[in-house]
Coordinates of C-alpha atoms and ligand atoms in Angstrom, one line a residue:
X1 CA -11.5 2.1 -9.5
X2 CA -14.4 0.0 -10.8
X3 CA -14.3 -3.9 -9.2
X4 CA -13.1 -6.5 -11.8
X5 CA -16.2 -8.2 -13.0
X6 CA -15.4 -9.3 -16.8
X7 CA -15.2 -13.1 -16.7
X8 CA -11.6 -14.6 -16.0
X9 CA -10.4 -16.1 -19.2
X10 CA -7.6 -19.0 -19.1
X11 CA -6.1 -20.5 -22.0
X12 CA -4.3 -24.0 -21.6
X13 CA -1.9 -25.2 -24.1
X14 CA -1.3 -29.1 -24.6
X15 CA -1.3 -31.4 -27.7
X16 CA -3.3 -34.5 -25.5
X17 CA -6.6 -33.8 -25.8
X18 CA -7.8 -35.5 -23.2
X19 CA -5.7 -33.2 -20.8
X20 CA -7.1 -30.2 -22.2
X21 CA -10.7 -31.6 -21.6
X22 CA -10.0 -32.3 -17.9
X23 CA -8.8 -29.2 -17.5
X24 CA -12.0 -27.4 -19.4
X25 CA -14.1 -29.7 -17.1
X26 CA -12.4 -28.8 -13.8
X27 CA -11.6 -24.7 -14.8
X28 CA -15.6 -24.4 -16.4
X29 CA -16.6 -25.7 -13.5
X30 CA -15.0 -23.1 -11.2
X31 CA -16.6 -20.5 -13.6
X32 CA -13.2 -19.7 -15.5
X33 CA -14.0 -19.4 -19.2
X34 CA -11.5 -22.1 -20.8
X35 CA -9.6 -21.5 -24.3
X36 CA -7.7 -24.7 -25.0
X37 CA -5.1 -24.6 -28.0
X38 CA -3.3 -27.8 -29.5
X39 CA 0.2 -26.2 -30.7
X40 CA 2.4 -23.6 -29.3
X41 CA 1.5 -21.7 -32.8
X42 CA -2.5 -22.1 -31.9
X43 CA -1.7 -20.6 -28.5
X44 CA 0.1 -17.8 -29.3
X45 CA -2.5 -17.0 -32.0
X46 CA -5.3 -17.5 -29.4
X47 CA -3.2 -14.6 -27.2
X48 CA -3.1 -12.3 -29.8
X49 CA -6.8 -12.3 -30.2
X50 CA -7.7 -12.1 -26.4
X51 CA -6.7 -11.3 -23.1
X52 CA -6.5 -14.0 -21.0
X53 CA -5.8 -14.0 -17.1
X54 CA -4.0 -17.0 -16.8
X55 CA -2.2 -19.4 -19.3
X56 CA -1.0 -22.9 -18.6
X57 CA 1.7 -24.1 -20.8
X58 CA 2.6 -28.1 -21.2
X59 CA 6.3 -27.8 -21.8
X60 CA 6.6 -30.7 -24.2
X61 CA 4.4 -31.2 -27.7
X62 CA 5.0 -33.4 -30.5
X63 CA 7.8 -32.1 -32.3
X64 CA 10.3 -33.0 -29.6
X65 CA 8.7 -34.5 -26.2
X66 CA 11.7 -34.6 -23.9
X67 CA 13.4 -31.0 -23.7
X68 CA 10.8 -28.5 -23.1
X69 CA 12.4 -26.5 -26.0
X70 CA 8.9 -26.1 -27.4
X71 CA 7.6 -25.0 -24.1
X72 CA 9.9 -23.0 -23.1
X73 CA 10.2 -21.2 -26.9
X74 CA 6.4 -20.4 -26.5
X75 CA 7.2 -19.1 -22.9
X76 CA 9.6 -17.1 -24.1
X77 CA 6.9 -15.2 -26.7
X78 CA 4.5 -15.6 -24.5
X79 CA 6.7 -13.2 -22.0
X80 CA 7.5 -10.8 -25.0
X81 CA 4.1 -10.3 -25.8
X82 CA 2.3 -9.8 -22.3
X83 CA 5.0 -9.7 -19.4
X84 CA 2.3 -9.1 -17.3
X85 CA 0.3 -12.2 -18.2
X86 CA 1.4 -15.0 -15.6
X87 CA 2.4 -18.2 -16.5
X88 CA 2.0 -21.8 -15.2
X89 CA 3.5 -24.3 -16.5
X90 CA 2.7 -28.6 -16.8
X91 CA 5.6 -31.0 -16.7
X92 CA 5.2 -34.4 -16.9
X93 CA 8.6 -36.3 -16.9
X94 CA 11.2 -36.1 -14.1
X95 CA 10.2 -32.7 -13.5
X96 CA 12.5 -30.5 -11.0
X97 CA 14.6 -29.4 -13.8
X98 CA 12.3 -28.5 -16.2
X99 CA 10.3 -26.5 -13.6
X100 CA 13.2 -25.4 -12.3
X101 CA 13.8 -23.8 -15.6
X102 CA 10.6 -22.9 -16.9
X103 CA 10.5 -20.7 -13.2
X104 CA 14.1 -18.7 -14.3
X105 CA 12.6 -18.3 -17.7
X106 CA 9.7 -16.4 -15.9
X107 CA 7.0 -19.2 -15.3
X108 CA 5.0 -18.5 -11.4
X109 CA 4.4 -22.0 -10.9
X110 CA 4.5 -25.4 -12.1
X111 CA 1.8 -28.3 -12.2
X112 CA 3.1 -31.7 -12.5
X113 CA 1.2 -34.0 -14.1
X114 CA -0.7 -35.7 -12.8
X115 CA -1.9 -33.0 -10.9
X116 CA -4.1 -32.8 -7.6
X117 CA -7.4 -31.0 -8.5
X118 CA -7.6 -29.5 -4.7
X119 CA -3.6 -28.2 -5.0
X120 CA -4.0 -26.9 -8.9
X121 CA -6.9 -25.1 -8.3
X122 CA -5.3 -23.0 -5.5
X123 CA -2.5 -22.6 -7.7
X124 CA -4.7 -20.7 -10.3
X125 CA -7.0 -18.9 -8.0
X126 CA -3.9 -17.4 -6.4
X127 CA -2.1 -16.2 -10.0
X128 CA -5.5 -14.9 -10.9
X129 CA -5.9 -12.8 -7.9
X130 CA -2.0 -11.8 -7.9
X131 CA -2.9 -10.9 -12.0
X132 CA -6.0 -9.0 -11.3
X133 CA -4.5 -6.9 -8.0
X134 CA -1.8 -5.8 -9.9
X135 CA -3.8 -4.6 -12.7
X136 CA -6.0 -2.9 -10.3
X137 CA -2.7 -1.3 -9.1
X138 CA -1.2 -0.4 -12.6
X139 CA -4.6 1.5 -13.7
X140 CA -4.6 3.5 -10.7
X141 CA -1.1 4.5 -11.0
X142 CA -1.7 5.1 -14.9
X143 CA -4.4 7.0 -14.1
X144 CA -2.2 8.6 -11.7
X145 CA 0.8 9.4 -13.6
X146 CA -1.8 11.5 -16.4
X147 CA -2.2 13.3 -13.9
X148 CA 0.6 14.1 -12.0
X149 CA 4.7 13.8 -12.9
X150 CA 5.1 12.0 -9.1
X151 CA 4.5 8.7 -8.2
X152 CA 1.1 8.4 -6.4
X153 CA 0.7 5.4 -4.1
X154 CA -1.8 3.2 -4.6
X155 CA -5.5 2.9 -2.3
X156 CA -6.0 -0.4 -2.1
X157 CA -9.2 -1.6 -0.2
X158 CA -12.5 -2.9 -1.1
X159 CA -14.4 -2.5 2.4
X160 CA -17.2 0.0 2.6
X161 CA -15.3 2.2 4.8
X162 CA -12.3 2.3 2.1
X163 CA -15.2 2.7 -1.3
X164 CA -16.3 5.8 1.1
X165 CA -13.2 7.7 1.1
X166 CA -12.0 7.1 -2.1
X167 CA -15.9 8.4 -2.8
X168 CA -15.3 11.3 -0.3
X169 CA -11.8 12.3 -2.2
X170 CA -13.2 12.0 -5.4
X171 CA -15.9 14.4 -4.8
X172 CA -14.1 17.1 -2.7
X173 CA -10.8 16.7 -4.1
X174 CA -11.7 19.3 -7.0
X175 CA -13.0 21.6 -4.5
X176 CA -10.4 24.0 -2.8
X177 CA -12.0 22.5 1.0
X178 CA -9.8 22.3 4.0
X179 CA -9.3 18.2 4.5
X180 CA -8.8 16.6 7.9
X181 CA -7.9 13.4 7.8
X182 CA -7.6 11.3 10.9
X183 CA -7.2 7.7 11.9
X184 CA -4.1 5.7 14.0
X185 CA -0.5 5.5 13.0
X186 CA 0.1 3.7 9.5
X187 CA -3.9 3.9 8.0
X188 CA -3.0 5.8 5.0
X189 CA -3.4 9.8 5.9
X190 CA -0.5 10.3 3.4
X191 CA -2.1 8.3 0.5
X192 CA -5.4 10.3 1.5
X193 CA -3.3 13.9 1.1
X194 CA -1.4 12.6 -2.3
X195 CA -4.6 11.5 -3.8
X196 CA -5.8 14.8 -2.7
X197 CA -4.1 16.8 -4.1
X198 CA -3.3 15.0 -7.1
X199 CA -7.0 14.7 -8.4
X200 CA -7.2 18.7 -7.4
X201 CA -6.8 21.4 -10.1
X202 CA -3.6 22.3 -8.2
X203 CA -2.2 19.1 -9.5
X204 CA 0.7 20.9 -11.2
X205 CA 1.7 22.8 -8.7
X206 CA 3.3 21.8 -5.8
X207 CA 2.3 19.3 -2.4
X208 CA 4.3 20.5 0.5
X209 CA 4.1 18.6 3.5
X210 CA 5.4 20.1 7.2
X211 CA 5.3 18.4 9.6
X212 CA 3.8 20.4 12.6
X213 CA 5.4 18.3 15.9
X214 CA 8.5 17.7 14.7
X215 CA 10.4 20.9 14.9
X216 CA 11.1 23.0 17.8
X217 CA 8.4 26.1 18.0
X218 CA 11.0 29.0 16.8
X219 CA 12.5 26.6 13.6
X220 CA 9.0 25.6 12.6
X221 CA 8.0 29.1 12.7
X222 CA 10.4 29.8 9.7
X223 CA 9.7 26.5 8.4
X224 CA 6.4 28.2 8.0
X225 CA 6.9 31.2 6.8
X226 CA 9.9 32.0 5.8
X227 CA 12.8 34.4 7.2
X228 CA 14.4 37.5 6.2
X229 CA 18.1 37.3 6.7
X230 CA 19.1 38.4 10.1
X231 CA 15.7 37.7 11.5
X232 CA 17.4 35.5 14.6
X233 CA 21.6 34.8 14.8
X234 CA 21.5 31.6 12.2
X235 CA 19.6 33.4 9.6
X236 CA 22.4 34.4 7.3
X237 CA 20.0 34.4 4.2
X238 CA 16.3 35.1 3.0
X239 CA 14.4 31.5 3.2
X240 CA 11.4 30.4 1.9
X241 CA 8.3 29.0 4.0
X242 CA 6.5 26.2 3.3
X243 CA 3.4 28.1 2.9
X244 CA 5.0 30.3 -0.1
X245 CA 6.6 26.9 -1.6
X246 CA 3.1 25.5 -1.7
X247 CA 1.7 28.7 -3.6
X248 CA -0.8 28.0 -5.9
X249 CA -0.3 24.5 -4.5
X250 CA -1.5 22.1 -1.5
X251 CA 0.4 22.3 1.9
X252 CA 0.0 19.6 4.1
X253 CA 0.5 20.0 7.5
X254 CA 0.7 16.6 9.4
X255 CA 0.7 15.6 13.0
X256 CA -1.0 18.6 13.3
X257 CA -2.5 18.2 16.8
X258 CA 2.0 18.5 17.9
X259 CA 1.8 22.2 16.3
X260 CA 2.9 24.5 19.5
X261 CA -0.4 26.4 20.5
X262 CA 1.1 30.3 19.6
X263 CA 1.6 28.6 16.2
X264 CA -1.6 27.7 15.9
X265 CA -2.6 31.2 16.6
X266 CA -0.2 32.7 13.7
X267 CA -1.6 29.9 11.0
X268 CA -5.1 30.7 12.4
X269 CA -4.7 34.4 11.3
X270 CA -2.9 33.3 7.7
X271 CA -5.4 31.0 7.4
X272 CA -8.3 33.8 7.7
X273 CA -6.5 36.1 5.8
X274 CA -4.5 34.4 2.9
X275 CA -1.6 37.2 4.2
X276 CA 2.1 36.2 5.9
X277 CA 4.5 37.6 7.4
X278 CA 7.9 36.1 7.2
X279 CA 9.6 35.9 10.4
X280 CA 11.5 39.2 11.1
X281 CA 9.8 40.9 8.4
X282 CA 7.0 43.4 8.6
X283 CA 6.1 43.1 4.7
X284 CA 2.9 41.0 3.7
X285 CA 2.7 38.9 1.7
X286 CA -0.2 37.1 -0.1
X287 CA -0.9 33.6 -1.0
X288 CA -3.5 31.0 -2.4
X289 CA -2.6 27.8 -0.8
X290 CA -5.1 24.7 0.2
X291 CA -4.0 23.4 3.3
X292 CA -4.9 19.7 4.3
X293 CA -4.0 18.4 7.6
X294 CA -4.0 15.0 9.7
X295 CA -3.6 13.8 12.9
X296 CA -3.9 10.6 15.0
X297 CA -4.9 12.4 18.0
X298 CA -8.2 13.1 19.7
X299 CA -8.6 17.0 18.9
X300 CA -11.9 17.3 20.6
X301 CA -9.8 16.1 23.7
X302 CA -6.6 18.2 22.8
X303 CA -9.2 21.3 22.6
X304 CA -10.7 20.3 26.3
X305 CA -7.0 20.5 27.4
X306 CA -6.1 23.1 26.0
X307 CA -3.3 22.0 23.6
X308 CA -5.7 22.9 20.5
X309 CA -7.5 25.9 19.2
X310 CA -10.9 25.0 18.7
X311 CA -11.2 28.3 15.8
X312 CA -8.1 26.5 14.1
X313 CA -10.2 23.4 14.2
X314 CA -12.8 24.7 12.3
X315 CA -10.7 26.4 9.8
X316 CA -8.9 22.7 9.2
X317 CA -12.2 20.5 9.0
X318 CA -14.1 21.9 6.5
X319 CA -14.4 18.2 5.5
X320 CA -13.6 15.0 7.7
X321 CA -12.0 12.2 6.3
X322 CA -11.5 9.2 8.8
X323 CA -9.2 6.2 8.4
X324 CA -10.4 3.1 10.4
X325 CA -7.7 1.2 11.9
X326 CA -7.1 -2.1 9.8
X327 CA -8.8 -4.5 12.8
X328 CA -11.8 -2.5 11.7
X329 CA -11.4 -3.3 8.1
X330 CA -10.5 -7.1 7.8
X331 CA -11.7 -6.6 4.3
X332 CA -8.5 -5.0 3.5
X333 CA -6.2 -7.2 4.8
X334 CA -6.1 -9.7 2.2
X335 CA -5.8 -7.3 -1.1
X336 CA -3.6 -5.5 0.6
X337 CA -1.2 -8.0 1.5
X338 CA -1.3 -9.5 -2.2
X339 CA -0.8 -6.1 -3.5
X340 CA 2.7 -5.8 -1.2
X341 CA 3.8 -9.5 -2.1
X342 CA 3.7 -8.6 -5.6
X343 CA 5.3 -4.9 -4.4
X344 CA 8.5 -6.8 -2.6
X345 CA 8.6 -10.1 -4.6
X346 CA 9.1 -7.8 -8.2
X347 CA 11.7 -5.7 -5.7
X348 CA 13.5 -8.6 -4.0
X349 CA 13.1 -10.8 -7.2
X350 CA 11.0 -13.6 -5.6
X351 CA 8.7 -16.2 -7.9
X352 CA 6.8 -15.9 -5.0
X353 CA 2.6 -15.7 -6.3
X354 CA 1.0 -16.0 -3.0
X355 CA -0.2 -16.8 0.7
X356 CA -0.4 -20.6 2.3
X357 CA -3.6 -20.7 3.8
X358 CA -2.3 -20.8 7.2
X359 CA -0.4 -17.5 6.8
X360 CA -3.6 -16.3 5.0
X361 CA -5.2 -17.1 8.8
X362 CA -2.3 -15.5 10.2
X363 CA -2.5 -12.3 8.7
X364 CA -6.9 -12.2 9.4
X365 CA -6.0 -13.0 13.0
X366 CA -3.6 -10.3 13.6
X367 CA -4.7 -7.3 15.6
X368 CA -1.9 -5.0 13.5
X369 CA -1.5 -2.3 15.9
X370 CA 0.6 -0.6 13.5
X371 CA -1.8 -0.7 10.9
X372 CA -1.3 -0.7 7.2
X373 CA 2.2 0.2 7.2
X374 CA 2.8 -3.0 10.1
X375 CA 0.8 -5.0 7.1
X376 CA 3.8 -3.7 4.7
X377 CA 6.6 -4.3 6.7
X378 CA 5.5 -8.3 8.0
X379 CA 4.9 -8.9 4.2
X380 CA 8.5 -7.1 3.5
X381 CA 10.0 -9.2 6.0
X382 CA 8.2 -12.3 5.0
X383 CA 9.4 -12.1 1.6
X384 CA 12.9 -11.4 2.0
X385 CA 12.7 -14.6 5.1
X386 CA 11.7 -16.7 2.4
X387 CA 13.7 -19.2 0.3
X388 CA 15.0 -18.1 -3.3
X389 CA 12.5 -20.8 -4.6
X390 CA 9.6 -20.9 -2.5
X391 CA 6.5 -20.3 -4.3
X392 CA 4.2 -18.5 -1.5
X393 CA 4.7 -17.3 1.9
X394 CA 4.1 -19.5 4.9
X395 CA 3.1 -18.3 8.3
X396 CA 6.4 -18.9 9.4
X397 CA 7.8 -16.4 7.2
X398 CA 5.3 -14.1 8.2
X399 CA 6.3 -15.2 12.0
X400 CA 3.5 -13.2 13.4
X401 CA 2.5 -16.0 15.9
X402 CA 4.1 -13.8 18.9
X403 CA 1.3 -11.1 19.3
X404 CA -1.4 -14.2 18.9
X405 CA 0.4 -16.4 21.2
X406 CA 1.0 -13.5 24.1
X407 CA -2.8 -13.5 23.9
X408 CA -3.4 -17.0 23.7
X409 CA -1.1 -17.6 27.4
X410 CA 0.9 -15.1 29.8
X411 CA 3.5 -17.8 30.8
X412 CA 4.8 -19.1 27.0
X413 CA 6.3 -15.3 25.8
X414 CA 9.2 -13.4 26.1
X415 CA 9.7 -10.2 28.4
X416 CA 10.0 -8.5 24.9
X417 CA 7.1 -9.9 23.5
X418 CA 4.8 -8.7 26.7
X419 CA 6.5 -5.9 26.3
X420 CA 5.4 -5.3 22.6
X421 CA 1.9 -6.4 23.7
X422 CA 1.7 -3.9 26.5
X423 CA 3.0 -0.9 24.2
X424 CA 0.7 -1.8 21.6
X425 CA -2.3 -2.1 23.9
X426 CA -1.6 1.1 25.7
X427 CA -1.2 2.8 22.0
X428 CA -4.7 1.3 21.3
X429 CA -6.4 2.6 24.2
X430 CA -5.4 6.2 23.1
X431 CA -6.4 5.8 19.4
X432 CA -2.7 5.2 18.1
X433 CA -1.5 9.0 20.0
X434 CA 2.4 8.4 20.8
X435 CA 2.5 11.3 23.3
X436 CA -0.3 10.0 25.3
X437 CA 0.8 6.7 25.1
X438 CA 4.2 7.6 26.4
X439 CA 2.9 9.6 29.0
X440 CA 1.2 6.5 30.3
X441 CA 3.9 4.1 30.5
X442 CA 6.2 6.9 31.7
X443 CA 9.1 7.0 28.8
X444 CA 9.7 9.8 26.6
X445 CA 7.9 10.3 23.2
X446 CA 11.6 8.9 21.4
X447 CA 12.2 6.2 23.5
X448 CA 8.4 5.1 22.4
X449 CA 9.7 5.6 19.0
X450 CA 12.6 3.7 18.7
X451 CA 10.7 0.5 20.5
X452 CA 7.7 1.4 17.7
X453 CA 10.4 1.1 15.1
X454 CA 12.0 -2.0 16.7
X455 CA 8.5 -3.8 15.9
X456 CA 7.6 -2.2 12.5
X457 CA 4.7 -0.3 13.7
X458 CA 6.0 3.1 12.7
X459 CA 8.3 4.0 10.1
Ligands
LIG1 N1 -5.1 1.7 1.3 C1 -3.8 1.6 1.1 N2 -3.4 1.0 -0.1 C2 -2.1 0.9 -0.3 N3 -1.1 1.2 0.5 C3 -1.5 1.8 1.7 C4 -2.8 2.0 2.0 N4 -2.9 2.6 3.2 C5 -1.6 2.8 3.6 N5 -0.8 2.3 2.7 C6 0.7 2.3 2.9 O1 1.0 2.1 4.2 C7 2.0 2.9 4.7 C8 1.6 3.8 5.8 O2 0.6 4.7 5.2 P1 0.7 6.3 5.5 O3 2.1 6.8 5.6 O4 -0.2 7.0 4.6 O5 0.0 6.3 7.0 P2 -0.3 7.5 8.0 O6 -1.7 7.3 8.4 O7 0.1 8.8 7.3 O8 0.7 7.1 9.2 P3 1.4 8.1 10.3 O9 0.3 8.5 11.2 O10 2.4 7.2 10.9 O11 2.0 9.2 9.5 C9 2.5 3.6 3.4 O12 3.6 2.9 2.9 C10 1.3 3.6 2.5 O13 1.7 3.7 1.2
LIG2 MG1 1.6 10.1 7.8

């Protein structure tokens, strides 16, 4: 999780020398440590001593100066040897086709000579930062998978708030503390809880997640805890709780602030006394479970109304960890929406590398109500709106213009845009809490949600 600060290294293969020595002048000067190499052989032996960030191929040496064969035979190695490493390539003749198939062969981008020192240099900076984000990603999920047989997401970020609780869950992680871990709809609570509990000594053992409000009160009782068969007219056989399921383990309960309150009473007491009782049964049983817990809701308000225990408060919050929404963090926005291009272009198999600048604005100027998942699913949509050759994402794929514009003027929108604007205000004002939110524009909680999901704000 340490920042990237080793120089970036970029090797640039050509047999004219002078193009090599405009490129070492214009890279140096950027601060890119420059390796040039003459030959497709020099290059590749330059790769396998070093690890280089970036190379940029010319397609066409000496031995045959028209095909590309060359090129794209040291592409093709190239690929072999570091899949990873990306690839730009320089044509100089006629050069769609050649690019064209440099790009299927697994090139990013392509340069044509002669190149515009303004445009080229974006081109690198962008591969470079794709390059270094995914590494970032890969070591966290190797570190992960040592760890862990599951796939842990990722915690991307680099803003203070973001070093802190990947400080916080480092530290405590190990501990057996009770985590709660608040913040609006789509910050990251479930990559908070994975991370958890896979950096815990539990590790091994299971993560069980319940989800408190989602159940009616009897159901979530036995989702709890277990039944013994004939403990109510459905239960035909002995079931499991999630508590037991989670022995030895990490339960997670979310939306915790939904639980019914004489719920909340029967966790209180299991919580105090590590003993359960599964529903319609009067034997005890005993487990070792840490419990982690998250809400987007106000507790300290649910408590004044009543809706929360305050003792089951204090058994959850041993240790606080809080998610700032993303318009708190603008930080985040940009490695975070590089880390999901390179997510959904690898998925949708897109040679797209990066953001135009004005969809770089786009995405710093959006309020995202929704968060990091909203982040995800404009960058989803964005790449799959995209055409099968573009190189980058415009801010017309991202098409996020309709929040900005609906604040910009009242008269140029669409009743569903105002609409969207409205919800997503009113959701604001009450920290991202559905139920409250619904309450106030006066439809039910799954109305809310359906129109949530219409937008991409929630899942
Ligand atoms: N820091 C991050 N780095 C990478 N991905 C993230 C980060 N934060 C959130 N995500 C991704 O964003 C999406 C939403 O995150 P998550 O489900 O953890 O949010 P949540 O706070 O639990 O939301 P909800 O309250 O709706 O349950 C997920 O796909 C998650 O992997
Ligand atoms: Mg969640």
């Amino acid at each position: 999780m340490m920042p990237d600060t080793s120089p970036i290294r970029v090797l640039v293969a050509d047999d004219q020398v002078d193009i090599l020595d405009a490129f070492r002048l214009l890279l140096s000067d950027e601060g890119y440590d420059v390796t040039a190499a003459r030959s497709p052989g020099e290059a590749l032996e330059r790769l396998e001593a070093t690890d280089f960030d970036l190379a940029i191929l010319d397609l066409n040496y000496t031995r045959d100066t028209t095909s590309g064969q060359e090129g794209f035979d040291l592409m093709e190695r190239i690929r072999a040897a570091d899949p990873a490493l990306p690839v730009l390539v320089m044509t100089a003749w006629s050069s769609v086709p050649g690019a064209v198939e440099a790009m299927r062969r697994g090139a990013r981008d392509y340069i044509e000579k002669p190149w515009d020192d303004e445009r080229l240099l974006v081109t690198v900076r962008t591969q470079i930062d794709l390059r270094r984000a995914l590494r970032k990603s890969h070591r966290l999920q190797e570190a992960n998978a040592r760890l862990q047989r599951g796939a842990t997401p990722v915690f991307i970020g680099d803003s203070a708030a973001v070093r802190d609780v990947r400080q916080t869950i480092e530290r405590i992680a190990p501990s057996d503390a009770a985590v709660l871990i608040t913040g609006e709809h789509g910050t990251g609570k479930d990559v908070v809880a994975t991370w958890l509990h896979a950096l815990s000594e539990r590790r091994n053992r299971p993560l069980v997640t319940m989800n408190a409000g989602g159940l009616a009160e009897g159901i979530a009782e036995s989702e709890l805890f277990g039944h013994v068969k004939g403990a109510f007219t459905d239960a035909r056989f002995d079931r499991i709780g999630c508590f037991e399921l989670a022995d030895e383990g990490t339960l997670f309960l979310d939306e915790i602030a939904n639980m019914p309150v004489r719920l909340q009473a029967k966790l209180l007491r299991v919580l105090q006394t590590g003993e359960l009782q599964r529903v319609g049964s009067s034997r005890l049983r005993f487990v070792n479970v840490r419990v982690l817990s998250a809400t987007n809701a106000e507790l300290t308000a649910e408590i004044a109304g009543g809706r929360f225990r305050e003792d089951l408060l204090y058994r959850l919050n041993t240790v606080v960890i809080h998610l700032p929404p993303l318009r708190d963090r603008p930080e985040d926005i940009e490695p975070l929406a590089v880390h999901f291009l390179a997510h959904y272009a690898a998925r949708y198999r897109k040679p797209l590398g990066g953001f135009e600048p004005a969809a770089t604005a786009a995405l710093a100027s959006h309020r995202w109500p929704g968060n990091v998942r909203e982040l995800a699913h404009s960058v989803e949509r964005a790449v799959l709106m995209a055409d099968a050759t573009a190189t980058s994402i415009s801010a017309r794929h991202l098409g996020l213009q309709g929040t900005r514009g609906a604040e910009a003027g009242a008269e140029a929108i669409s009743l569903e845009d105002a609409e969207r604007v409205f919800i997503e205000k009113v959701l604001a004002r009450h920290g991202g809490d559905v139920r409250l939110a619904a309450q106030q524009l006066g439809m039910s909680r799954s109305a809310l949600y359906r129109r949530l999901q219409q937008y991409g704000v929630r899942e």
